[in-house]
CSV table of C-alpha atoms and ligand atoms in Angstrom, one decimal:
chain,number,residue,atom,x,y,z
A,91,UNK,CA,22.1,13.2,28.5
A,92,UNK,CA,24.1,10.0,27.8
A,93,UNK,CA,26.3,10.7,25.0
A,94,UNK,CA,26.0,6.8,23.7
A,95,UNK,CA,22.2,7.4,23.5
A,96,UNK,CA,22.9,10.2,21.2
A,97,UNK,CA,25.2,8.8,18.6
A,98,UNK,CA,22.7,5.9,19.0
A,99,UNK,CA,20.3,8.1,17.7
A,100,UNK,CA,22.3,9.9,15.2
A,101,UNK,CA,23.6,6.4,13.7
A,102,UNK,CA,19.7,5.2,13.2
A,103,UNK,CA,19.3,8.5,11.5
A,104,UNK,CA,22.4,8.4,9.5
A,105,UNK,CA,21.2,4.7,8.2
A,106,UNK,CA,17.9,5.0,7.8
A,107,UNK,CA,16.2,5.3,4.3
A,108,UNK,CA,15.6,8.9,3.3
A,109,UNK,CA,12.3,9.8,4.2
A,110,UNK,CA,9.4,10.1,1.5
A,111,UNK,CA,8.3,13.8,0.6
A,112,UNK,CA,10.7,15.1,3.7
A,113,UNK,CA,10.8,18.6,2.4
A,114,UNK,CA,6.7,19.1,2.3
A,115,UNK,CA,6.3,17.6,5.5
A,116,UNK,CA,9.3,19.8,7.4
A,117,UNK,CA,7.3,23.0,5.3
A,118,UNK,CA,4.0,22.1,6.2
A,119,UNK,CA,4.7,21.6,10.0
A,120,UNK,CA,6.6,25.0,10.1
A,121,UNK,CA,4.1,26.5,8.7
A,122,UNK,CA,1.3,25.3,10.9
A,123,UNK,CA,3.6,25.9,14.1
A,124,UNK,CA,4.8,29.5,12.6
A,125,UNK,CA,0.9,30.6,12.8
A,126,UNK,CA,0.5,29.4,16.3
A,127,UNK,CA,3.8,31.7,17.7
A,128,UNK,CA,3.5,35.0,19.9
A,129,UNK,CA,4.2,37.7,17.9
A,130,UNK,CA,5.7,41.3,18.1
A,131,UNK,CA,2.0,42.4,18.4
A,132,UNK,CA,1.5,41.1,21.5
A,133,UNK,CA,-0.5,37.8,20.2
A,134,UNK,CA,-0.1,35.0,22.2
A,135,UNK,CA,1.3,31.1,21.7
A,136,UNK,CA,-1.7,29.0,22.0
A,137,UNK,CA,-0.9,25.3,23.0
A,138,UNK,CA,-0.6,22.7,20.6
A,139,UNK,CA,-0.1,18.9,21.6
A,140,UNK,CA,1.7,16.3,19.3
A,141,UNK,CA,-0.1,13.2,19.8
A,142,UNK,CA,1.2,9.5,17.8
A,143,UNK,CA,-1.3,7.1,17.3
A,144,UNK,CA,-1.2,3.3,15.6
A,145,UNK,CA,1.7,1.0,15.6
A,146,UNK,CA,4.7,1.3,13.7
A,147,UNK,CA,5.7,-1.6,11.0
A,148,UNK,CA,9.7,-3.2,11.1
A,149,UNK,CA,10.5,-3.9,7.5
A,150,UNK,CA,12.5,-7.0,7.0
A,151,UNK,CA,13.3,-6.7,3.5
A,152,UNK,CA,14.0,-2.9,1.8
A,153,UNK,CA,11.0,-4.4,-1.1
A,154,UNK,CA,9.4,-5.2,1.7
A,155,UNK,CA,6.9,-7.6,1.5
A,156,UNK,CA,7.2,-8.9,5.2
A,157,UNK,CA,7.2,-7.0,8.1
A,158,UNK,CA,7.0,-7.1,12.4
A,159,UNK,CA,3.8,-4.8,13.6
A,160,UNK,CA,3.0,-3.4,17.1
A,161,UNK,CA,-0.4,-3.6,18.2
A,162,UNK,CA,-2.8,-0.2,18.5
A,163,UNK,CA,-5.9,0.1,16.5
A,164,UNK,CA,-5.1,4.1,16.8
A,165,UNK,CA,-8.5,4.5,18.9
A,166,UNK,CA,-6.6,5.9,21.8
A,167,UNK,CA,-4.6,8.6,19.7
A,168,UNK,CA,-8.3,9.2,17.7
A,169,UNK,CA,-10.3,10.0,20.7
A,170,UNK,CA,-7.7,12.2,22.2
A,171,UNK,CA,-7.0,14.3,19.1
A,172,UNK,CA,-11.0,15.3,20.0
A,173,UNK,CA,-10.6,15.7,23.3
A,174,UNK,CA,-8.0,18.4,22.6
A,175,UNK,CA,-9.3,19.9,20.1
A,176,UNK,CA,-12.3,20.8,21.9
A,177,UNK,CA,-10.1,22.0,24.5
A,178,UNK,CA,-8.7,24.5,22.2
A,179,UNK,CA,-5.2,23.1,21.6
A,180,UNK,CA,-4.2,22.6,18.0
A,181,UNK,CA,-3.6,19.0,17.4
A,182,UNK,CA,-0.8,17.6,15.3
A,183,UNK,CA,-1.6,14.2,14.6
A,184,UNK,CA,1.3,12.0,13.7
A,185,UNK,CA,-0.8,8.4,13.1
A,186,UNK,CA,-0.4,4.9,11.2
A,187,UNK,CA,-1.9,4.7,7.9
A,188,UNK,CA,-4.9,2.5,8.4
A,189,UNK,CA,-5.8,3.0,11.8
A,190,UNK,CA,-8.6,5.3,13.3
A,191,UNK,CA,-9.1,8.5,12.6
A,192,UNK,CA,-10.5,11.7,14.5
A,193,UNK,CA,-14.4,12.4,14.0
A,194,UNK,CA,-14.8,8.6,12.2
A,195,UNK,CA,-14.6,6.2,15.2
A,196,UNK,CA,-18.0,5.9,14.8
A,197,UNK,CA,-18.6,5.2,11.3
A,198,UNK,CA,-19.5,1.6,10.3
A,199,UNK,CA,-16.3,-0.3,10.2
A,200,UNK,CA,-16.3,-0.2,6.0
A,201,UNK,CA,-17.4,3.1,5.5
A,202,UNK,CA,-17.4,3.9,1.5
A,203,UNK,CA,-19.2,0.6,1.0
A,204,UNK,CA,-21.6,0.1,3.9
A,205,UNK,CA,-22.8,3.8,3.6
A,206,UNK,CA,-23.8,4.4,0.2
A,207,UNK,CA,-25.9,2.8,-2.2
A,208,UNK,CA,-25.9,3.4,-5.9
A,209,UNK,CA,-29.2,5.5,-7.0
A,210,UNK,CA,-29.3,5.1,-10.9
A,211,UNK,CA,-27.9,7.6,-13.4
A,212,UNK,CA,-23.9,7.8,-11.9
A,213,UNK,CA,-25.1,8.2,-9.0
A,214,UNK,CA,-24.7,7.1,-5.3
A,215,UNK,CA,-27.0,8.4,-2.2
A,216,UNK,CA,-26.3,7.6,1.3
A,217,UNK,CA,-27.9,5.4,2.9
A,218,UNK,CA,-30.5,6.3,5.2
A,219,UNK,CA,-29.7,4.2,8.5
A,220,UNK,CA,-25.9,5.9,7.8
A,221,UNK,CA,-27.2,9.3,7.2
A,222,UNK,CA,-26.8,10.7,10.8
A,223,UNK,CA,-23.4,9.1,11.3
A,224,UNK,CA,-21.7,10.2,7.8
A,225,UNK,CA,-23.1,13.6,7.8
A,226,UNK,CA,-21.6,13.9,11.7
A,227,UNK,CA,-18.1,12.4,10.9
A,228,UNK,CA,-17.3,14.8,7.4
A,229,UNK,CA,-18.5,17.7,9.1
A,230,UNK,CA,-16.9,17.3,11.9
A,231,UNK,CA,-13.5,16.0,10.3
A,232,UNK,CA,-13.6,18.5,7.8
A,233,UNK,CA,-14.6,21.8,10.3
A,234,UNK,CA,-11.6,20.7,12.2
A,235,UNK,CA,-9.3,20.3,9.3
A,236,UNK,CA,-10.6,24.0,8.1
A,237,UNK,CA,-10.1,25.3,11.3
A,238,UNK,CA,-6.3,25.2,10.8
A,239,UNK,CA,-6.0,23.7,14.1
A,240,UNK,CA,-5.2,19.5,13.3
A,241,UNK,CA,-2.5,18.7,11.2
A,242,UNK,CA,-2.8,14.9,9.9
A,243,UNK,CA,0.6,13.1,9.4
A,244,UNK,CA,0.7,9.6,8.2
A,245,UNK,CA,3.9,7.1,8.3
A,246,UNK,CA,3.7,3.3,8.3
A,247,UNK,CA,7.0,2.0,9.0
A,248,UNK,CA,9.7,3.0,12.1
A,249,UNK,CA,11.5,4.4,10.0
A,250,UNK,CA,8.9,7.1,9.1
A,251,UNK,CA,7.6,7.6,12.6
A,252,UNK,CA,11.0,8.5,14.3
A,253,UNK,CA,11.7,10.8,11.4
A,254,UNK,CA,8.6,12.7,11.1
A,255,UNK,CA,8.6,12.8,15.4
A,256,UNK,CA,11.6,14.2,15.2
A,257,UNK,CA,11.1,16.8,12.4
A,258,UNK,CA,7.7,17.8,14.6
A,259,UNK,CA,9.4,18.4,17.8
A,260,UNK,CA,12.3,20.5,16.5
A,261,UNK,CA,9.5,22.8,15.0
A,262,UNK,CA,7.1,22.9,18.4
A,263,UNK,CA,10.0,23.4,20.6
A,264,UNK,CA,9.3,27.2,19.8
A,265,UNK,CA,6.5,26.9,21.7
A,266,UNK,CA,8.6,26.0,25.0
A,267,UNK,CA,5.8,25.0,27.9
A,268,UNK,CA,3.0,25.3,25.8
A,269,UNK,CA,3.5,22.4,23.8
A,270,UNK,CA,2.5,18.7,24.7
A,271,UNK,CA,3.9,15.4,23.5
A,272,UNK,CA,1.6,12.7,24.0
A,273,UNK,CA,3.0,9.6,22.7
A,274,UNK,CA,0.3,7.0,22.5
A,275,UNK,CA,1.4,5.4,19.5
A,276,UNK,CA,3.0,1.1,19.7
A,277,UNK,CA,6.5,2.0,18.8
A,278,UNK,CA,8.8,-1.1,18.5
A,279,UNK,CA,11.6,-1.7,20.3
A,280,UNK,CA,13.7,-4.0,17.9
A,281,UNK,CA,14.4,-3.2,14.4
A,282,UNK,CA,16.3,-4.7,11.4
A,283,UNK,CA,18.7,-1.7,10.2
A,284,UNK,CA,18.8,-0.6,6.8
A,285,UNK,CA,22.2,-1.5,6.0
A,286,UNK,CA,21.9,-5.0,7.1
A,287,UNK,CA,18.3,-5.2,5.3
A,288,UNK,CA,18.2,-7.7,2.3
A,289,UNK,CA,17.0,-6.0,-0.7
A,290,UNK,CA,14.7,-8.5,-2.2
A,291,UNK,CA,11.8,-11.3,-0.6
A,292,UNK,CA,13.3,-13.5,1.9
A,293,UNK,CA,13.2,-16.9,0.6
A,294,UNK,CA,11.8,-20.0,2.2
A,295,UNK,CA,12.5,-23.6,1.8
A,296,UNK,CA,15.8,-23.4,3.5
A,297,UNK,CA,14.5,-24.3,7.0
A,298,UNK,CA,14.5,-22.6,9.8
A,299,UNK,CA,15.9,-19.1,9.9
A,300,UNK,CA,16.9,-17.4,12.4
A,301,UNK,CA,17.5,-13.0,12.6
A,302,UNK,CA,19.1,-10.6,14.8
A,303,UNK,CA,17.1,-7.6,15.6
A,304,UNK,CA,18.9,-4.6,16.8
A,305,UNK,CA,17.4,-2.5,19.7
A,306,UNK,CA,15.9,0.8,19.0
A,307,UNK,CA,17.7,3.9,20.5
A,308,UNK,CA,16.2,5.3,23.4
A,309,UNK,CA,14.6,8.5,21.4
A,310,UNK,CA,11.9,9.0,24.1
A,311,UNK,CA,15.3,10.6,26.1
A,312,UNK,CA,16.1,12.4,23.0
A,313,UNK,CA,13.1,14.0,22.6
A,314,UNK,CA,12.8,14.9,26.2
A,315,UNK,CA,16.2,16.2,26.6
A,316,UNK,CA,17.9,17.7,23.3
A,317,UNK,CA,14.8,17.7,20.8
A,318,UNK,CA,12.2,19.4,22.7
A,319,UNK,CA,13.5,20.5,26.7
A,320,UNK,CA,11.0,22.4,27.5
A,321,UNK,CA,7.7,20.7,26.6
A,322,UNK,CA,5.4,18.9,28.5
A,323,UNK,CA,6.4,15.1,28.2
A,324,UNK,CA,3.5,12.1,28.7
A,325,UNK,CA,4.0,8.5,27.4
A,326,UNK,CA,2.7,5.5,27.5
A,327,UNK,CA,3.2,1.9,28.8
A,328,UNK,CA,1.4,-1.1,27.8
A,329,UNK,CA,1.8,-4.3,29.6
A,330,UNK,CA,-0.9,-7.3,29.9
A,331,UNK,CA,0.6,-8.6,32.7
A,332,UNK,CA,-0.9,-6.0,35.5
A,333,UNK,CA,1.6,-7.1,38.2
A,334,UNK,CA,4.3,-5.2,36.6
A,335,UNK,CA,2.7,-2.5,34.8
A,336,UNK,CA,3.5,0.3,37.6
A,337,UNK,CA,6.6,-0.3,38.2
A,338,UNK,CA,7.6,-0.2,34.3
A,339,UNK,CA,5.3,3.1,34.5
A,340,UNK,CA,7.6,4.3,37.0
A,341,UNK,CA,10.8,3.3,35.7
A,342,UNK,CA,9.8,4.9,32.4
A,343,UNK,CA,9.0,8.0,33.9
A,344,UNK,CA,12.8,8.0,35.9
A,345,UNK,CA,14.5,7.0,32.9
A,346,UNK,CA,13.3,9.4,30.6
A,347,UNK,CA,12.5,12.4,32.4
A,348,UNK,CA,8.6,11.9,31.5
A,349,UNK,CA,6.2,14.7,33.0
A,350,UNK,CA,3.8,11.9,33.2
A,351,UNK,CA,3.9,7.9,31.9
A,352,UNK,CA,0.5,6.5,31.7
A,353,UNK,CA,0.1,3.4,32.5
A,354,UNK,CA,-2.4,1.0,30.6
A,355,UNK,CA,-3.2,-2.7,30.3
A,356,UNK,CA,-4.3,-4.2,27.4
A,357,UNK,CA,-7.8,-5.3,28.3
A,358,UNK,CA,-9.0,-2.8,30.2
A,359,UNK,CA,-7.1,0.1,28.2
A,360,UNK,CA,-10.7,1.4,27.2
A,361,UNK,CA,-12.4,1.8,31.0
A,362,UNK,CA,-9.3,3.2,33.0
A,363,UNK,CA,-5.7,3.6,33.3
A,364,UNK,CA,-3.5,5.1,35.7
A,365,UNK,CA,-1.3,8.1,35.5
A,366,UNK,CA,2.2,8.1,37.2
A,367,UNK,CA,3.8,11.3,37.9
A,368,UNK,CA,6.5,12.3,40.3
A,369,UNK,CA,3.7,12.9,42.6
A,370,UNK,CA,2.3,9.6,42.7
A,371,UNK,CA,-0.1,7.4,41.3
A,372,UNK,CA,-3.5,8.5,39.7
A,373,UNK,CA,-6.5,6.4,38.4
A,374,UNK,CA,-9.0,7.5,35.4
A,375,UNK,CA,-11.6,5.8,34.7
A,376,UNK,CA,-14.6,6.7,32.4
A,377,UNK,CA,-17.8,7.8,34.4
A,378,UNK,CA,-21.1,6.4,32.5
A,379,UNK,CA,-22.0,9.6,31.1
A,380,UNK,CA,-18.3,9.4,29.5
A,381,UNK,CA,-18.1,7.5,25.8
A,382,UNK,CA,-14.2,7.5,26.4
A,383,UNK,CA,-11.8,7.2,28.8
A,384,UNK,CA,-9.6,10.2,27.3
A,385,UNK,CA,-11.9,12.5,28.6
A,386,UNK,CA,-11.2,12.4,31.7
A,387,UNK,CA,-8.0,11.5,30.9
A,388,UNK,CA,-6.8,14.6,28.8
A,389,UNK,CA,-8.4,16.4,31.2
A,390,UNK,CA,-6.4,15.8,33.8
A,391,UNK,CA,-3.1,16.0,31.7
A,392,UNK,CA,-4.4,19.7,30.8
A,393,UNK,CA,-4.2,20.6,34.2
A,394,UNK,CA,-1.0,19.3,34.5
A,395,UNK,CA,0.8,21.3,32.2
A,396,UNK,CA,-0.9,24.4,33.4
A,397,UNK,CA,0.9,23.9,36.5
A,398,UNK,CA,3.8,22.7,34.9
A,399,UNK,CA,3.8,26.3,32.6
A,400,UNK,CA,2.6,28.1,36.0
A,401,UNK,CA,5.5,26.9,37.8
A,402,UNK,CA,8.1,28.2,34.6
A,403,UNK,CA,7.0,31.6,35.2
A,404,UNK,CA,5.7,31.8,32.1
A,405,UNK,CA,2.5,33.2,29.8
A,406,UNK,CA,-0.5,30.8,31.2
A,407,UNK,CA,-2.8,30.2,28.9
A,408,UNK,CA,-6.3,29.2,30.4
A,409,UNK,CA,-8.1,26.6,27.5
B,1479,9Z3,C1,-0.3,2.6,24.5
B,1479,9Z3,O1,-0.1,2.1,25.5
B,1479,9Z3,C2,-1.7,3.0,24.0
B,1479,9Z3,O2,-2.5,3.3,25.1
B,1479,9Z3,C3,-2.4,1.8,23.2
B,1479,9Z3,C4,-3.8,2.3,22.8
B,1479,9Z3,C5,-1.5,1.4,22.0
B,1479,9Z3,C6,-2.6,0.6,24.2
B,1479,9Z3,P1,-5.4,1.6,20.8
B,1479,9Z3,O3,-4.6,2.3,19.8
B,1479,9Z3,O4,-4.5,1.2,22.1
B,1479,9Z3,O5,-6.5,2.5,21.4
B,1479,9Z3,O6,-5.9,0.3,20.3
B,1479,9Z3,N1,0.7,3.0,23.7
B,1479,9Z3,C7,2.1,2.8,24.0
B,1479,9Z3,C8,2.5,1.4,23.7
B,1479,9Z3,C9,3.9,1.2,23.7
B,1479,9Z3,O7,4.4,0.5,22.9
B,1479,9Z3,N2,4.6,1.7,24.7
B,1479,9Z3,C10,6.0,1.4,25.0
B,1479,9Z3,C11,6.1,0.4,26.0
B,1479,9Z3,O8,5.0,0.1,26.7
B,1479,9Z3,C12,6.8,2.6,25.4
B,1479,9Z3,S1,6.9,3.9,24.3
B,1479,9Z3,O9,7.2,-0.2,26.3
């Protein structure tokens, strides 16, 4: 582990601004990993996956009224949390305010309005054409929240994400093999840092202006190496230009010590992609009897681990 990357890290930490209701969030992931570990009477970890969804927001001022976004409607991370869940992992769900949500991809895209009508006397009724798809989505969403098996964690800026990520995998390392970081979420590379931030609304009228972005420490090497060793590692890599989307794929995988980098381009993100891992090359597509492209695709990863917690010797659970 390169020591620069890690006083990279701990600088961005140091600096950043102190994150919003830290002490709930650090309680409420302990908690939820606590009930998941073996315990003295012989009960078994069950596998839980981290998945990030949406894009993270660069603020340029600390009252920030502008700000740089990465691109992810959070579909990708939505659908997956599904797919796992039905697997039988428990899901935490680290995911942009805003973007989709498990069990609601496939409401109407304005829900509350589109969906109910008012029906005299305070009151509102649903409306019929919705009925099937609203009743679906909150019985779904709520049987899985219930369940104790999906945490729902919400950031917006980069800030937030990289906190909350990091808070998460110090908790699930407990769970050595049996835990799963799949990092789906549009994480930007540059960012202004909070020190050099201007406190109030940058003001125009003075021409052109011009600002120096620093780079984002590497915490995908972080994670992998000092945050979470023993987990099983998958990221993503988004390129339009298809020509050199492998080869990133495959850098990213030697750079960072990724179990598996999987390998998307922007257009065609929903019909396949192609999963690099030391072995090789592998392409996923959705059959027609599939509605999305993480089916196949967590299943695959699934297997993957299993041999990845086969070949540590350890407890192999079958889900
Ligand atoms: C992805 O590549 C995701 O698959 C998408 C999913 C964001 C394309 P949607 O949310 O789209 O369903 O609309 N995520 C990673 C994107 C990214 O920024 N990766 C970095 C890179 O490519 C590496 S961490 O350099």
């Amino acid at each position: 582990m390169d020591a620069v990357e890690v006083r990279n890290a701990e600088t961005f930490f140091a600096s950043a601004p102190p994150l919003r209701d830290r002490d709930a969030i650090v309680a409420k992931v302990e908690e939820f990993v606590q009930r998941r570990l073996p315990t003295a009477s012989g009960n078994r970890a069950s596998r839980m996956v981290c998945i990030t969804s949406g894009g993270t927001t660069v603020p340029l001022e600390r009252k920030c009224v502008r700000f740089i976004d990465n691109f992810s409607s959070g579909h990708r991370g939505a659908a997956s949390t599904e797919c796992f869940m039905k697997a039988g992992y428990s899901v935490i769900f680290i995911n942009r305010r805003g973007t989709a949500q498990p069990f609601c991809r496939f409401l109407p895209e304005d829900p509350l309005l589109t969906c109910f009508e008012p029906a005299g006397d305070n009151l509102i009724q649903l409306i019929p054409s919705h009925a099937v798809a609203v009743q679906k989505a909150v019985t779904e969403y709520h049987s899985a929240l219930n369940s104790g098996h999906l945490l729902n964690l919400p950031y917006t800026t980069l800030f937030e994400y990289l906190e909350i990520l990091k808070i998460v995998s110090l908790s699930l390392r407990q769970l050595q093999r049996n835990c799963m970081f799949y990092l789906a979420a549009a994480v930007s590379d540059f960012y202004v840092p909070w020190q050099s931030m201007v406190e109030h609304k940058i003001q125009s009228g003075v021409g052109p202006m011009a600002m120096e972005l620093a780079q984002v420490p590497k915490m995908l090497m972080l994670l992998r190496h000092l945050w979470a060793p023993e987990a099983f590692c998958v990221s993503f890599k988004l390129e339009t230009d298809v020509k050199i989307l492998i080869k990133k794929a495959q850098a990213a995988r030697e750079k960072y010590g990724m179990h598996a980098v999987v390998a998307n381009e922007l257009e065609t993100r929903k019909q396949k992609v192609i999963v690099v891992t030391n072995e090789g090359q592998v392409l996923v597509e959705k059959d027609a009897s599939q509605a999305d492209v993480e089916i196949p695709l967590v299943d695959f990863l699934i297997a993957q681990q299993t041999s990845y917690i086969e070949a540590g010797g350890a407890n192999v659970l079958v889900v």
